[in-house]
Short mmCIF file of C-alpha atoms and ligand atoms in Angstrom, two decimals:
data_model
loop_
_atom_site.label_atom_id
_atom_site.label_comp_id
_atom_site.label_asym_id
_atom_site.label_seq_id
_atom_site.Cartn_x
_atom_site.Cartn_y
_atom_site.Cartn_z
CA MET R 1 4.57 23.18 -12.09
CA MET R 2 6.48 19.92 -12.47
CA LYS R 3 4.59 17.12 -14.19
CA ILE R 4 5.81 13.57 -13.56
CA LEU R 5 4.53 10.54 -15.45
CA ALA R 6 4.83 7.44 -13.26
CA ILE R 7 4.56 3.72 -13.97
CA GLU R 8 3.79 1.06 -11.36
CA THR R 9 3.84 -2.65 -12.27
CA SER R 10 5.14 -4.33 -9.10
CA CYS R 11 2.29 -6.82 -8.69
CA ASP R 12 -0.93 -7.32 -10.65
CA GLU R 13 -1.85 -3.70 -11.45
CA THR R 14 -0.56 -2.00 -14.61
CA ALA R 15 -0.78 1.64 -13.57
CA VAL R 16 0.18 4.95 -15.17
CA SER R 17 -0.41 8.35 -13.67
CA ILE R 18 0.57 11.97 -14.25
CA VAL R 19 0.85 14.16 -11.15
CA GLU R 20 1.73 17.83 -10.84
CA ASN R 21 4.00 18.99 -8.03
CA GLY R 22 3.55 15.78 -6.05
CA TYR R 23 -0.13 16.25 -5.20
CA ASN R 24 -2.29 17.31 -8.16
CA VAL R 25 -3.42 14.10 -9.87
CA LEU R 26 -4.10 14.82 -13.56
CA THR R 27 -4.75 11.20 -14.51
CA ASN R 28 -4.60 7.88 -12.67
CA GLN R 29 -5.07 4.87 -14.94
CA ILE R 30 -5.12 1.32 -13.58
CA ALA R 31 -5.64 -1.96 -15.43
CA SER R 32 -5.81 -4.82 -12.97
CA SER R 33 -5.34 -8.48 -13.82
CA VAL R 34 -6.96 -9.45 -10.49
CA ASP R 35 -9.78 -11.38 -12.23
CA LEU R 36 -7.20 -13.78 -13.66
CA HIS R 37 -5.84 -14.47 -10.18
CA VAL R 38 -9.19 -15.24 -8.54
CA LYS R 39 -9.13 -18.84 -9.78
CA THR R 40 -5.67 -19.45 -8.32
CA GLY R 41 -6.47 -17.64 -5.06
CA GLY R 42 -3.36 -15.47 -5.45
CA VAL R 43 -1.13 -13.82 -8.02
CA VAL R 44 0.80 -16.12 -10.36
CA PRO R 45 3.89 -14.06 -11.37
CA GLU R 46 4.08 -15.35 -14.94
CA VAL R 47 0.40 -14.57 -15.55
CA ALA R 48 0.77 -11.07 -14.06
CA ALA R 49 3.85 -10.32 -16.21
CA ARG R 50 2.12 -11.41 -19.40
CA GLU R 51 -0.80 -9.08 -18.61
CA HIS R 52 1.58 -6.16 -17.97
CA ILE R 53 3.05 -6.66 -21.44
CA LYS R 54 -0.44 -6.51 -22.96
CA GLN R 55 -1.63 -3.58 -20.88
CA ILE R 56 1.28 -1.18 -20.57
CA SER R 57 0.93 0.55 -23.97
CA PRO R 58 -2.88 0.94 -23.86
CA VAL R 59 -2.74 2.25 -20.29
CA LEU R 60 -0.01 4.75 -21.23
CA ASP R 61 -2.12 5.91 -24.18
CA LEU R 62 -5.18 6.32 -21.96
CA ALA R 63 -3.20 8.47 -19.52
CA MET R 64 -1.79 10.73 -22.23
CA GLU R 65 -5.20 11.04 -23.92
CA GLU R 66 -6.97 11.98 -20.70
CA VAL R 67 -4.65 14.87 -19.90
CA ASN R 68 -4.37 15.98 -23.52
CA LEU R 69 -0.66 16.77 -23.16
CA ASN R 70 2.27 15.91 -25.36
CA TRP R 71 5.64 14.58 -24.25
CA ASP R 72 7.19 18.07 -24.16
CA ASP R 73 4.86 18.85 -21.26
CA ILE R 74 6.17 15.94 -19.16
CA ASP R 75 9.16 16.89 -17.00
CA ALA R 76 10.27 13.46 -15.76
CA ILE R 77 9.44 9.75 -15.81
CA ALA R 78 9.17 7.77 -12.57
CA VAL R 79 8.93 4.03 -12.05
CA THR R 80 8.65 1.51 -9.21
CA TYR R 81 11.94 -0.40 -9.19
CA GLY R 82 11.08 -2.71 -6.24
CA PRO R 83 10.21 -4.54 -4.12
CA GLY R 84 7.76 -6.68 -6.06
CA LEU R 85 7.51 -9.51 -8.55
CA ILE R 86 10.65 -9.25 -10.62
CA SER R 87 9.04 -10.25 -13.93
CA SER R 88 6.31 -7.64 -13.36
CA LEU R 89 8.74 -4.89 -12.30
CA LEU R 90 10.81 -5.48 -15.42
CA ILE R 91 7.97 -4.45 -17.73
CA GLY R 92 7.51 -1.12 -15.93
CA VAL R 93 11.23 -0.41 -15.63
CA ASN R 94 11.94 -1.21 -19.30
CA THR R 95 9.01 0.93 -20.46
CA ALA R 96 10.10 3.84 -18.27
CA GLN R 97 13.72 3.59 -19.42
CA THR R 98 12.63 3.55 -23.06
CA LEU R 99 10.39 6.60 -22.63
CA ALA R 100 13.09 8.49 -20.74
CA TYR R 101 15.64 7.62 -23.42
CA ILE R 102 13.46 8.55 -26.38
CA TYR R 103 12.02 11.76 -24.94
CA LYS R 104 15.20 12.74 -23.05
CA LYS R 105 13.64 12.96 -19.60
CA PRO R 106 15.17 12.33 -16.20
CA LEU R 107 14.23 8.90 -14.83
CA ILE R 108 13.32 8.66 -11.13
CA PRO R 109 13.31 5.15 -9.62
CA VAL R 110 10.91 4.84 -6.66
CA HIS R 111 10.71 2.27 -3.85
CA HIS R 112 7.19 0.78 -3.69
CA ILE R 113 6.73 1.39 0.05
CA SER R 114 7.84 5.01 -0.28
CA GLY R 115 5.07 5.24 -2.90
CA HIS R 116 2.48 4.02 -0.38
CA ILE R 117 3.83 6.55 2.11
CA TYR R 118 3.24 9.38 -0.38
CA SER R 119 -0.34 8.23 -1.10
CA ASN R 120 -1.34 10.58 1.74
CA PHE R 121 0.12 13.55 -0.12
CA LEU R 122 -2.16 13.07 -3.15
CA ASP R 123 -4.90 15.70 -3.53
CA ARG R 124 -3.49 17.47 -0.48
CA ASN R 125 -1.42 20.58 -1.05
CA GLU R 126 -0.95 21.28 2.62
CA GLU R 127 1.97 21.51 5.02
CA LYS R 128 2.75 18.34 6.92
CA THR R 129 4.00 18.35 10.50
CA PHE R 130 7.16 16.24 10.64
CA PRO R 131 7.95 13.83 12.15
CA ILE R 132 5.00 11.71 11.01
CA MET R 133 4.30 8.19 12.28
CA ILE R 134 3.17 6.02 9.37
CA LEU R 135 1.49 2.65 9.49
CA THR R 136 1.69 1.11 6.05
CA VAL R 137 -0.01 -2.24 5.64
CA SER R 138 -0.69 -4.27 2.53
CA GLY R 139 -0.37 -7.81 1.22
CA GLY R 140 3.40 -7.72 1.14
CA HIS R 141 4.37 -5.50 4.07
CA ASN R 142 3.32 -4.31 7.53
CA ASP R 143 5.56 -1.47 8.73
CA LEU R 144 5.62 1.31 11.30
CA ILE R 145 7.77 4.08 9.85
CA LEU R 146 8.89 7.37 11.32
CA MET R 147 9.05 9.93 8.54
CA LYS R 148 11.41 12.64 9.77
CA ASN R 149 11.26 14.69 6.59
CA HIS R 150 10.76 14.10 2.90
CA HIS R 151 12.48 10.82 2.08
CA GLU R 152 14.00 10.48 5.54
CA PHE R 153 12.54 7.29 6.93
CA GLU R 154 13.28 5.23 10.02
CA LEU R 155 11.81 1.75 10.35
CA ILE R 156 10.29 1.51 13.84
CA GLY R 157 8.55 -1.84 13.52
CA GLU R 158 7.62 -4.55 11.03
CA SER R 159 5.94 -7.91 10.90
CA LEU R 160 7.96 -10.84 12.16
CA ASP R 161 5.95 -13.13 9.88
CA ASP R 162 2.83 -12.28 7.83
CA SER R 163 1.44 -8.86 7.01
CA ALA R 164 -2.13 -8.04 8.03
CA GLY R 165 -3.11 -8.01 4.33
CA GLU R 166 -1.74 -11.52 3.89
CA ALA R 167 -3.78 -12.63 6.93
CA PHE R 168 -6.93 -11.07 5.41
CA ASP R 169 -6.27 -12.92 2.14
CA LYS R 170 -5.60 -16.29 3.80
CA VAL R 171 -8.58 -16.11 6.16
CA ALA R 172 -10.80 -15.20 3.19
CA ARG R 173 -9.50 -18.29 1.42
CA MET R 174 -10.31 -20.45 4.47
CA LEU R 175 -13.86 -19.07 4.29
CA SER R 176 -14.03 -19.68 0.51
CA LEU R 177 -14.25 -15.94 -0.18
CA PRO R 178 -12.61 -14.56 -3.35
CA TYR R 179 -9.12 -13.08 -3.73
CA PRO R 180 -8.03 -10.51 -2.61
CA GLY R 181 -9.78 -11.20 0.67
CA GLY R 182 -9.60 -7.85 2.47
CA PRO R 183 -12.65 -6.20 0.94
CA TYR R 184 -14.74 -9.41 1.27
CA ILE R 185 -13.87 -9.98 4.93
CA SER R 186 -14.60 -6.34 5.60
CA LYS R 187 -18.02 -6.62 3.87
CA LYS R 188 -18.95 -9.82 5.78
CA SER R 189 -17.84 -8.18 9.04
CA GLU R 190 -20.52 -5.50 8.69
CA ILE R 191 -23.19 -7.97 9.79
CA GLY R 192 -20.97 -10.18 11.99
CA ASP R 193 -20.39 -10.13 15.75
CA PRO R 194 -16.77 -9.08 16.49
CA ASP R 195 -16.97 -10.56 20.00
CA LYS R 196 -18.36 -13.95 18.99
CA PHE R 197 -14.98 -15.67 18.78
CA LYS R 198 -12.02 -14.80 20.97
CA PHE R 199 -9.07 -14.80 18.60
CA PRO R 200 -5.57 -14.05 19.96
CA ARG R 201 -4.04 -10.56 19.81
CA SER R 202 -0.31 -10.81 19.46
CA TYR R 203 1.27 -7.82 21.24
CA LEU R 204 4.69 -9.51 21.67
CA ASP R 205 7.30 -8.72 24.32
CA ARG R 206 8.66 -5.27 25.18
CA GLU R 207 11.56 -5.63 22.82
CA ASN R 208 9.09 -6.19 19.99
CA GLN R 209 6.51 -3.65 21.11
CA TYR R 210 6.38 -2.02 17.65
CA ASN R 211 6.66 -5.28 15.71
CA PHE R 212 3.74 -7.36 14.50
CA SER R 213 2.88 -11.04 14.14
CA PHE R 214 -0.24 -12.36 12.44
CA SER R 215 0.65 -15.98 11.71
CA GLY R 216 -0.65 -17.21 15.09
CA LEU R 217 -3.96 -15.48 14.47
CA LYS R 218 -4.19 -17.15 11.06
CA THR R 219 -3.67 -20.58 12.65
CA ALA R 220 -6.20 -19.81 15.39
CA VAL R 221 -8.84 -18.96 12.77
CA LEU R 222 -8.01 -22.11 10.80
CA THR R 223 -8.36 -24.27 13.93
CA LYS R 224 -11.66 -22.61 14.84
CA ILE R 225 -13.03 -23.21 11.32
CA LYS R 226 -12.00 -26.88 11.43
CA ASN R 227 -13.65 -27.36 14.83
CA LEU R 228 -16.83 -25.60 13.75
CA LYS R 229 -17.03 -27.70 10.58
CA GLU R 230 -16.75 -30.87 12.67
CA GLU R 231 -19.59 -29.65 14.86
CA MET R 232 -21.94 -28.18 12.27
CA GLY R 233 -20.79 -29.26 8.81
CA GLU R 234 -20.44 -26.47 6.24
CA LEU R 235 -20.38 -23.01 7.78
CA ASN R 236 -23.54 -20.95 7.43
CA GLU R 237 -23.57 -17.28 6.38
CA ALA R 238 -23.99 -15.99 9.96
CA THR R 239 -20.96 -17.96 11.17
CA ILE R 240 -18.85 -16.75 8.21
CA SER R 241 -19.78 -13.18 9.11
CA ASP R 242 -19.00 -13.72 12.81
CA ILE R 243 -15.59 -15.26 12.02
CA SER R 244 -14.84 -12.38 9.63
CA ALA R 245 -15.82 -9.74 12.19
CA SER R 246 -13.94 -11.42 15.07
CA PHE R 247 -10.82 -11.85 12.93
CA GLN R 248 -10.99 -8.28 11.63
CA LYS R 249 -11.34 -6.96 15.19
CA ALA R 250 -8.28 -8.94 16.32
CA VAL R 251 -6.23 -7.39 13.49
CA THR R 252 -7.50 -3.83 13.89
CA ASP R 253 -7.03 -3.89 17.70
CA VAL R 254 -3.33 -4.71 17.36
CA LEU R 255 -2.66 -2.33 14.44
CA THR R 256 -4.46 0.51 16.24
CA ASP R 257 -2.81 -0.01 19.63
CA LYS R 258 0.71 -0.27 18.22
CA LEU R 259 0.28 2.78 15.99
CA ILE R 260 -1.04 4.87 18.88
CA LEU R 261 1.68 3.64 21.25
CA ALA R 262 4.35 4.58 18.70
CA ALA R 263 2.74 7.98 18.06
CA ARG R 264 2.78 8.78 21.79
CA ASN R 265 6.27 7.48 22.49
CA PHE R 266 7.78 9.32 19.54
CA ASN R 267 5.74 12.40 20.34
CA VAL R 268 4.41 12.98 16.83
CA LYS R 269 1.60 15.37 15.95
CA GLU R 270 0.56 13.60 12.78
CA ILE R 271 -0.10 9.96 11.87
CA HIS R 272 -0.80 8.43 8.45
CA LEU R 273 -2.32 5.13 7.42
CA ALA R 274 -1.34 3.72 4.00
CA GLY R 275 -1.27 0.54 1.88
CA GLY R 276 -4.09 -1.74 0.72
CA VAL R 277 -5.38 -2.40 4.26
CA SER R 278 -5.84 1.37 4.82
CA ALA R 279 -9.03 0.91 2.75
CA ASN R 280 -10.51 -0.89 5.77
CA LEU R 281 -13.17 1.33 7.33
CA SER R 282 -13.16 -0.43 10.73
CA LEU R 283 -9.42 0.17 11.04
CA ARG R 284 -9.79 3.86 10.20
CA LYS R 285 -12.64 4.16 12.71
CA ALA R 286 -10.72 2.39 15.49
CA ILE R 287 -7.69 4.65 15.03
CA GLN R 288 -9.85 7.78 14.92
CA GLU R 289 -11.69 6.82 18.11
CA ASN R 290 -8.60 5.94 20.12
CA LEU R 291 -6.36 8.77 19.03
CA ASP R 292 -5.22 11.60 21.29
CA SER R 293 -7.13 14.74 20.32
CA ASN R 294 -3.99 16.77 19.48
CA ILE R 295 -2.85 14.32 16.80
CA LYS R 296 -3.89 14.73 13.17
CA PHE R 297 -4.85 11.50 11.40
CA LEU R 298 -4.74 11.08 7.62
CA TYR R 299 -5.59 8.17 5.36
CA PRO R 300 -5.57 8.28 1.55
CA ASN R 301 -8.03 10.76 0.15
CA LYS R 302 -9.53 8.25 -2.30
CA MET R 303 -9.98 4.46 -2.03
CA ILE R 304 -8.04 4.07 -5.28
CA TYR R 305 -4.94 5.58 -3.59
CA CYS R 306 -4.92 2.84 -0.90
CA THR R 307 -4.13 -0.10 -3.16
CA ASP R 308 -1.35 -0.10 -5.76
CA ASN R 309 -1.45 2.88 -8.11
CA ALA R 310 1.01 5.05 -10.03
CA ALA R 311 -0.07 8.43 -8.63
CA MET R 312 1.64 7.64 -5.30
CA ILE R 313 4.81 6.73 -7.24
CA ALA R 314 4.71 10.10 -9.04
CA SER R 315 4.29 11.93 -5.72
CA SER R 316 7.19 10.10 -4.09
CA ALA R 317 9.30 10.79 -7.21
CA TYR R 318 8.53 14.52 -7.08
CA PHE R 319 9.86 14.87 -3.53
CA LEU R 320 12.89 12.69 -4.34
CA PHE R 321 13.69 14.87 -7.35
CA LYS R 322 13.25 18.12 -5.40
CA LYS R 323 15.73 16.91 -2.81
CA ASP R 324 18.51 16.23 -5.28
CA PRO R 325 17.69 17.04 -8.95
CA ASN R 326 21.28 16.37 -10.08
CA LYS R 327 20.90 12.72 -9.16
CA PHE R 328 18.35 12.17 -11.90
CA THR R 329 19.90 13.31 -15.14
CA ASP R 330 20.30 9.87 -16.65
CA TRP R 331 17.66 7.76 -18.45
CA ARG R 332 19.02 4.60 -16.84
CA CYS R 333 17.43 3.27 -13.71
CA LYS R 334 20.48 2.19 -11.75
CA GLU R 335 18.57 1.09 -8.66
CA ALA R 336 16.54 -1.28 -10.81
CA SER R 337 19.36 -3.77 -10.82
CA SER R 338 20.21 -3.45 -7.12
CA SER R 339 18.15 -4.88 -4.27
CA ALA R 340 15.24 -2.70 -3.17
CA GLU R 341 16.17 -1.18 0.19
CA LEU R 342 14.36 1.78 1.76
CA PHE R 343 15.93 2.03 5.18
O1 KG4 B 401 -1.08 -2.22 -1.46
P1 KG4 B 401 -1.73 -3.37 -2.09
O2 KG4 B 401 -2.68 -3.11 -3.24
O3 KG4 B 401 -0.68 -4.39 -2.67
C1 KG4 B 401 0.53 -4.71 -2.01
O4 KG4 B 401 1.48 -3.88 -2.09
O5 KG4 B 401 0.55 -5.79 -1.38
O6 KG4 B 401 -2.49 -4.18 -0.93
C2 KG4 B 401 -3.26 -5.31 -1.18
C3 KG4 B 401 -3.74 -5.88 0.15
C4 KG4 B 401 -4.43 -7.24 0.01
O7 KG4 B 401 -3.90 -8.12 0.99
C5 KG4 B 401 -5.90 -6.93 0.29
O8 KG4 B 401 -6.62 -8.00 0.85
C6 KG4 B 401 -5.79 -5.77 1.26
O9 KG4 B 401 -4.70 -5.00 0.76
N1 KG4 B 401 -7.02 -4.97 1.31
C7 KG4 B 401 -7.81 -4.86 2.41
C8 KG4 B 401 -8.92 -4.06 2.04
N2 KG4 B 401 -8.77 -3.70 0.74
C9 KG4 B 401 -7.60 -4.26 0.31
N3 KG4 B 401 -7.68 -5.37 3.64
C10 KG4 B 401 -8.62 -5.09 4.54
N4 KG4 B 401 -9.72 -4.36 4.27
C11 KG4 B 401 -9.92 -3.82 3.05
N5 KG4 B 401 -11.01 -3.10 2.80
ZN1 ZN B 402 1.48 -2.01 -2.53
#
């Protein structure tokens, strides 16, 4: 059994995890500095980096204490090398390099999005049916990816402007809801009417049938809020819930339809949802309800695997290592200084 200790510090979570054979999560520690970013309505890179410096050692200690292992039991160190906030990434990469150097372990650099992709392998020691169509959506990205085999990815579609997560965060801000907005919009939507406001669904032209665009929707919501405020003054709770539900429906309709279209056209038997927005229950439900019955649908097994975590980085690292172990004999993280490309 190969045990990989992974570090993820690409944004505002300082995360350390130890995972066995790419699926068996032994520990998954996360210290988030999200509370510090609520006042600014978004992550301030300098603030996030300072928190990583404070948190990385305690979080590492917590992980090692929970599993009750010593460093001889760890087979490799993995780390997110990008994309992300450079000052945040640096803390993780430097820590991982130091550990790999001191304890003489291979160092496996992992692309953040490939981590999200492997979040659906956590807690699941089962065969996957390749190719898999993956919709991975978070604050920073919104991609449709065809996974042909382990670490063989083809980008099928992406957002031409904002990601759905970014739209959730900005609409939440317009409604004076806290950061990050996704969970709050989703909560408000539970009691709102999704058909109350007709917000635009951007399906784009044929050439862009697998691409996404959410900036128009964001503007439409902003305009609606302005108009409503002119009519009625401050928005009441019912209106906030209706706007949330109508906005959420506009996003989930497009994400669902494009994922299902891609799954059919590429003739896949399995689809996965990943990234922070995969925590959204309405999105999961819409996909489940519209899916062809012969297609298997997976989303992360635990809510904590949807948003940024280090277990997904360890899983991705395991399958990278298995593919080409000779590539990872060095403690240096060469990719850390190059630009983060997955495709
Ligand atoms: O993957 P993640 O933790 O960080 C990035 O790599 O960006 O994703 C964070 C994003 C945020 O935009 C947040 O609002 C969104 O995921 N999110 C949600 C939900 N939970 C988190 N969006 C919709 N519904 C949710 N329940
Ligand atoms: Zn992420």
